[in-house]
Coordinates of C-alpha atoms and ligand atoms in Angstrom, one line a residue:
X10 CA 0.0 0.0 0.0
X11 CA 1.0 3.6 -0.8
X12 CA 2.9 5.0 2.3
X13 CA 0.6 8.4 2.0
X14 CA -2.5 6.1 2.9
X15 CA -0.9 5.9 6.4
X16 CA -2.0 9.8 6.5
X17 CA -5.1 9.2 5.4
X18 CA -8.5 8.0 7.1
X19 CA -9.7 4.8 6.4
X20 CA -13.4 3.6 6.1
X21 CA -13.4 -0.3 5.7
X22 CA -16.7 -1.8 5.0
X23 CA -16.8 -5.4 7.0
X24 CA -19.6 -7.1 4.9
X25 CA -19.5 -10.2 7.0
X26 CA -21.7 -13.1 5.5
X27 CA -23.8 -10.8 3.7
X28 CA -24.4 -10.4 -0.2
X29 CA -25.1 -11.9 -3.7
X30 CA -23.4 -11.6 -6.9
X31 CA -26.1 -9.1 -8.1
X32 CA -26.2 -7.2 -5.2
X33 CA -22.2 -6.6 -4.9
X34 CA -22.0 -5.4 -8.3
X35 CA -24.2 -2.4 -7.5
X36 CA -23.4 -1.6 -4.5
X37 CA -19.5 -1.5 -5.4
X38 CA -20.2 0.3 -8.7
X39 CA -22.1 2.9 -7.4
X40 CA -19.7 3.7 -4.8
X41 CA -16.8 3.5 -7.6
X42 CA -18.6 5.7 -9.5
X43 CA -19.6 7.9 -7.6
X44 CA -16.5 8.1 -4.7
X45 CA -14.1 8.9 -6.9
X46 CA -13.0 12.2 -5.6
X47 CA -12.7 11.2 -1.6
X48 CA -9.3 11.1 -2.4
X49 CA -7.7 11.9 1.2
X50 CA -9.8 8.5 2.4
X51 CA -8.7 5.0 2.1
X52 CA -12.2 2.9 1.0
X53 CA -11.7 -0.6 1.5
X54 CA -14.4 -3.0 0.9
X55 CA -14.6 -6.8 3.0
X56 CA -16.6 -9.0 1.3
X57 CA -17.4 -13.2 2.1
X58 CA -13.9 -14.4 0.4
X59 CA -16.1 -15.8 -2.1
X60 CA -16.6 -12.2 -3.9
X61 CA -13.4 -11.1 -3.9
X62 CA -12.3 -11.4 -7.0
X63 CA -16.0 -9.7 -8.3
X64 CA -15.1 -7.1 -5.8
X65 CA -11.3 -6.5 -7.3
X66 CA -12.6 -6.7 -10.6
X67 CA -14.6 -3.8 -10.0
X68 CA -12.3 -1.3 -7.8
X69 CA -9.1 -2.3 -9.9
X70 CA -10.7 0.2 -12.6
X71 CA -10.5 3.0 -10.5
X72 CA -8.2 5.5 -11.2
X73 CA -7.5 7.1 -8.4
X74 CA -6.6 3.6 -7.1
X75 CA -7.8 4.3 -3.4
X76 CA -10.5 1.7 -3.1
X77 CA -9.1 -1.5 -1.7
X78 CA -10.2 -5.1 -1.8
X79 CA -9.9 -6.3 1.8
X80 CA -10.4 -10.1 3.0
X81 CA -12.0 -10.6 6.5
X82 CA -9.8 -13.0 7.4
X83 CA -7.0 -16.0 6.3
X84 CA -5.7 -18.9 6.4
X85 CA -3.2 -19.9 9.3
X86 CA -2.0 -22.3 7.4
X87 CA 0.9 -20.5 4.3
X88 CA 1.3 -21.1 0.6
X89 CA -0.1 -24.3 -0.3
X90 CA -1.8 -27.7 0.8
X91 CA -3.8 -30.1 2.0
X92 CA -6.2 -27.9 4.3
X93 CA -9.2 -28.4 3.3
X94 CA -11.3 -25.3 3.2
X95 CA -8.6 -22.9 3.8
X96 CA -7.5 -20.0 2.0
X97 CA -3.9 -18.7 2.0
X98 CA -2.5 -15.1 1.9
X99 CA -0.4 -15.8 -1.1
X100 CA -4.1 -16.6 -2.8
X101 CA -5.4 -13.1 -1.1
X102 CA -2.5 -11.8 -2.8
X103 CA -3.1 -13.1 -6.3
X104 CA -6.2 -12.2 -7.1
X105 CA -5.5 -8.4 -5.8
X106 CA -6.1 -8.4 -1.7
X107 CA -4.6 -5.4 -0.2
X108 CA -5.6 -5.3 3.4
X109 CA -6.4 -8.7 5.3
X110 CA -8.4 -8.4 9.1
X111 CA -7.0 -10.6 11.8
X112 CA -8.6 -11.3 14.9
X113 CA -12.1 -9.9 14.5
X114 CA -14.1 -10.8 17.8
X115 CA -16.8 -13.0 15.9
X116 CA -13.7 -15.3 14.8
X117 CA -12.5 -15.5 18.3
X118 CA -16.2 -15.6 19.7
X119 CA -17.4 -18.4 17.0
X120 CA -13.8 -19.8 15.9
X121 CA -12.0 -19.9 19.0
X122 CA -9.4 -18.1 17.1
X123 CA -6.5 -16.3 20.2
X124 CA -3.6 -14.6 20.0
X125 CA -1.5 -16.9 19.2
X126 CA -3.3 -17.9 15.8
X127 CA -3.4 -14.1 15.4
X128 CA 0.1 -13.7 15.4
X129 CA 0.4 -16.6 12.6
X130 CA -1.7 -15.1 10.5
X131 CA -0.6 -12.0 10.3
X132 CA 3.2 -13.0 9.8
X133 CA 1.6 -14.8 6.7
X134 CA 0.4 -11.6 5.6
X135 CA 3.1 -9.7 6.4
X136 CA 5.3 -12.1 4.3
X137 CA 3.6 -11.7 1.2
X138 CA 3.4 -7.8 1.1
X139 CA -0.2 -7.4 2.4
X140 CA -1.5 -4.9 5.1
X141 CA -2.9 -6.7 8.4
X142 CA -6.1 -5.0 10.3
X143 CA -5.7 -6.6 13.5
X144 CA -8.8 -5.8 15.6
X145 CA -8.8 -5.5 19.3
X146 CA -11.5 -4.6 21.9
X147 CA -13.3 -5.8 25.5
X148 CA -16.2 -6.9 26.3
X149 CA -18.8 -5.7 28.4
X150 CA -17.4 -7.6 31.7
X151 CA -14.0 -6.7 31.0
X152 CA -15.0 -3.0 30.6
X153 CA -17.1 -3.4 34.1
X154 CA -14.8 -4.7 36.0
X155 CA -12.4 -1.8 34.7
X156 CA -10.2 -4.3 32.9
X157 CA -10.7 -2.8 29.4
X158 CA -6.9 -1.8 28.7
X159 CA -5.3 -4.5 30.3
X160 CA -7.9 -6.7 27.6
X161 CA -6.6 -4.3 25.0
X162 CA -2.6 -4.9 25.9
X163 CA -3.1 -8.7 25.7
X164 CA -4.4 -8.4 22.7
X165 CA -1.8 -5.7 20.9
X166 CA 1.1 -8.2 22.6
X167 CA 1.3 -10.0 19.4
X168 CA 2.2 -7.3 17.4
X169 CA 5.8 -7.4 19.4
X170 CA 8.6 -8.5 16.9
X171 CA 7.1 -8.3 13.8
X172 CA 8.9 -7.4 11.2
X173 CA 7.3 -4.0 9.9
X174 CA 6.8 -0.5 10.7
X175 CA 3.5 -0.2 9.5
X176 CA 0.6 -1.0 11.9
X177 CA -3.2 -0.9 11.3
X178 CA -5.6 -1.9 14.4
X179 CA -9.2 -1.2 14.6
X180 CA -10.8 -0.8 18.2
X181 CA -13.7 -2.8 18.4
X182 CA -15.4 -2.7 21.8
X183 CA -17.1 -6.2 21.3
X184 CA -20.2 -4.3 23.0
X185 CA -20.4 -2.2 20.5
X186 CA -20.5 -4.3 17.7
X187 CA -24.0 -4.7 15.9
X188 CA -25.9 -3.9 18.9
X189 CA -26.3 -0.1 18.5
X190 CA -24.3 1.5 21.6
X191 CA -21.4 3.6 20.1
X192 CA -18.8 3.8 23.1
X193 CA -18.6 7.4 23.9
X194 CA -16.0 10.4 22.8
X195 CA -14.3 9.8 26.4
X196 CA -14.1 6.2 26.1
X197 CA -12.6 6.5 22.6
X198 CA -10.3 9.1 23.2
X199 CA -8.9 7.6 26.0
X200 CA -8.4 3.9 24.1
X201 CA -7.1 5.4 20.8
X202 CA -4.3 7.0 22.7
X203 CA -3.8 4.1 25.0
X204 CA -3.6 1.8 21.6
X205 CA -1.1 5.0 20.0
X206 CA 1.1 4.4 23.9
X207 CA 1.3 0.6 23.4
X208 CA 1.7 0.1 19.8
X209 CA 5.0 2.7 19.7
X210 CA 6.0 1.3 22.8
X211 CA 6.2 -2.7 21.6
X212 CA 7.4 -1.5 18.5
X213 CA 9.3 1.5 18.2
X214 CA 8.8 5.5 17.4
X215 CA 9.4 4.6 13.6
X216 CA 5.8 3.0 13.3
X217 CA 3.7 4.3 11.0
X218 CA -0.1 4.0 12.7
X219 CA -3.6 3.4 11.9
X220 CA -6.2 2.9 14.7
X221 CA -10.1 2.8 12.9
X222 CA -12.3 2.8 15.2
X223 CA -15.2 0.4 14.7
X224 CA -18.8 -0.8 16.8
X225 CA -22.0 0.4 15.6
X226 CA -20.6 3.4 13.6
X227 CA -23.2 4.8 11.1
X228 CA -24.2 8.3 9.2
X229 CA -25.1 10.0 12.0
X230 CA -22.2 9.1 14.5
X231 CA -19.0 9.0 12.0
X232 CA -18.7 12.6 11.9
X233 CA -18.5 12.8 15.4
X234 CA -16.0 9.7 16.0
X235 CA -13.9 11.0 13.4
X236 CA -13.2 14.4 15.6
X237 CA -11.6 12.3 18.1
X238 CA -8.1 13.0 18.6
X239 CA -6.0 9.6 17.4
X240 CA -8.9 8.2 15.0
X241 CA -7.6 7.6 12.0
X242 CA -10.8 6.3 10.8
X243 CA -13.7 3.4 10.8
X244 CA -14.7 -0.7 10.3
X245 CA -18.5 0.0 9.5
X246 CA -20.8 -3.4 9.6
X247 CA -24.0 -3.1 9.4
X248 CA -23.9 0.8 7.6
X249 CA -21.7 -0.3 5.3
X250 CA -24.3 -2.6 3.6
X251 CA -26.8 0.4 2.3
X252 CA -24.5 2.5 -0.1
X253 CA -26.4 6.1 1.1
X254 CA -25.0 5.5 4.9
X255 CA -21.7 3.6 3.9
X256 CA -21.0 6.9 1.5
X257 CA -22.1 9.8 4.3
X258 CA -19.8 8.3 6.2
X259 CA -16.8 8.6 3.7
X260 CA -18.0 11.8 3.4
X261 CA -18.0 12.4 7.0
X262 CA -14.2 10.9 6.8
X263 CA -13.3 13.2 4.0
X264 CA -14.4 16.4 5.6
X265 CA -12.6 15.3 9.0
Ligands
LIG418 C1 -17.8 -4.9 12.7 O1 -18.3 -6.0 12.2 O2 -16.6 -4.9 12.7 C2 -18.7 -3.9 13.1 C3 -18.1 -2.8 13.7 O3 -20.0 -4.0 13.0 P1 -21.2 -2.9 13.2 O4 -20.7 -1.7 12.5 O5 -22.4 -3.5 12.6 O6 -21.3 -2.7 14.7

């Protein structure tokens, strides 16, 4: 990835399991056509692996080249073999992946998938030249009991050692995600700079940082959350499904 995107904002669209052939290519061609000037955001678009390449065939005409196929997640497992099922980030790679997320909390909720699976993955994706979007967040009891950072460290621990200076994380407050309740500017605040402390502490003042902040973001929040000092941008779900609310919030990125 271009090293001015790391000055940019980023909107990522996380489609989950959700579309059809027919429905991807309109979405993803209305926002090509019609996003084509939010040139100081970084679009990126996460479909079901199983639309990537319809997705890539799509944003790969765009000329200002800032709209980027993103997989929701890979394979552990590297290059080739008998794993049945799996997908590797040299295939992510090859049909035109730029940015891979690691560690989203429904893989760890549903798939059992920790840190150290994590870590795998991402030095897969590091190895063959793709960006990592390693997401992070507590849950509700975590954030009760007051625990929230120390949740948030254990989880950034993995990103000791690797061999880059470029590092994306989206703060996901699991709470937060699809249920509606936007943590608050405070709250936000407080964890993007905590996430900012940690990451240039385990890795050095060289790092070049993204933190998106993501959890029931839509059209009418994202302007707000993007005036928070240290958020560099947002992982929409559920708004990034409906093109009106998935493009007022690049908007809302663009004009922050
Ligand atoms: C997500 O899936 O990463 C997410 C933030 O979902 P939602 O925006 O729907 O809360």
């Amino acid at each position: 990835m271009n090293k001015h995107l790391w000055q940019q904002k980023w909107v990522i669209g996380n489609w989950k399991m959700n579309g059809s052939l027919q429905e991807n290519q309109q979405l993803v061609q209305k926002i090509h056509q019609n996003l084509e000037n939010m040139d100081s955001v970084c679009i990126g678009i996460a479909p079901p692996t199983v639309y990537l390449s319809q997705i890539h065939n799509i944003v790969k005409e765009t000329t200002h080249n800032h709209i980027h196929t993103c997989a929701q997640d890979v394979s552990r497992f590297d290059n080739k073999g008998a794993y049945t099922g799996e997908v590797s980030a040299q295939m992510l790679q090859d049909i035109g992946v730029n940015i891979v997320l690691i560690g989203h909390s429904e893989r760890s909720l549903y798939f059992n998938e920790k840190n150290d699976i994590q870590r795998i993955k991402i030095e897969n994706v590091l190895r063959t030249g793709l960006t990592p979007l390693l997401c992070v967040g507590e849950s509700i009891k975590e954030r009760e009991d007051g625990r929230e950072k120390e949740a948030v460290a254990y989880q950034l621990s993995i990103l000791k050692g690797l061999k880059t200076q470029y590092f994306a994380v989206a703060y996901e407050p699991v709470w937060a995600i699809g249920t509606g309740k936007v943590a608050n500017k405070e709250q936000i605040a407080d964890m993007h700079q905590f996430i900012y402390d940690e990451i240039l502490s385990l890795t050095g003042n060289n790092a070049n940082i993204r933190v998106l902040y993501g959890g029931s973001v839509n059209e009418n929040n994202a302007a707000e959350i993007f005036s928070v000092p240290h958020v560099d941008g947002a992982l929409v779900g559920g708004a990034s499904l409906k093109y009106e609310s998935f493009a007022n919030i690049i908007n809302a990125a663009q004009k922050a």
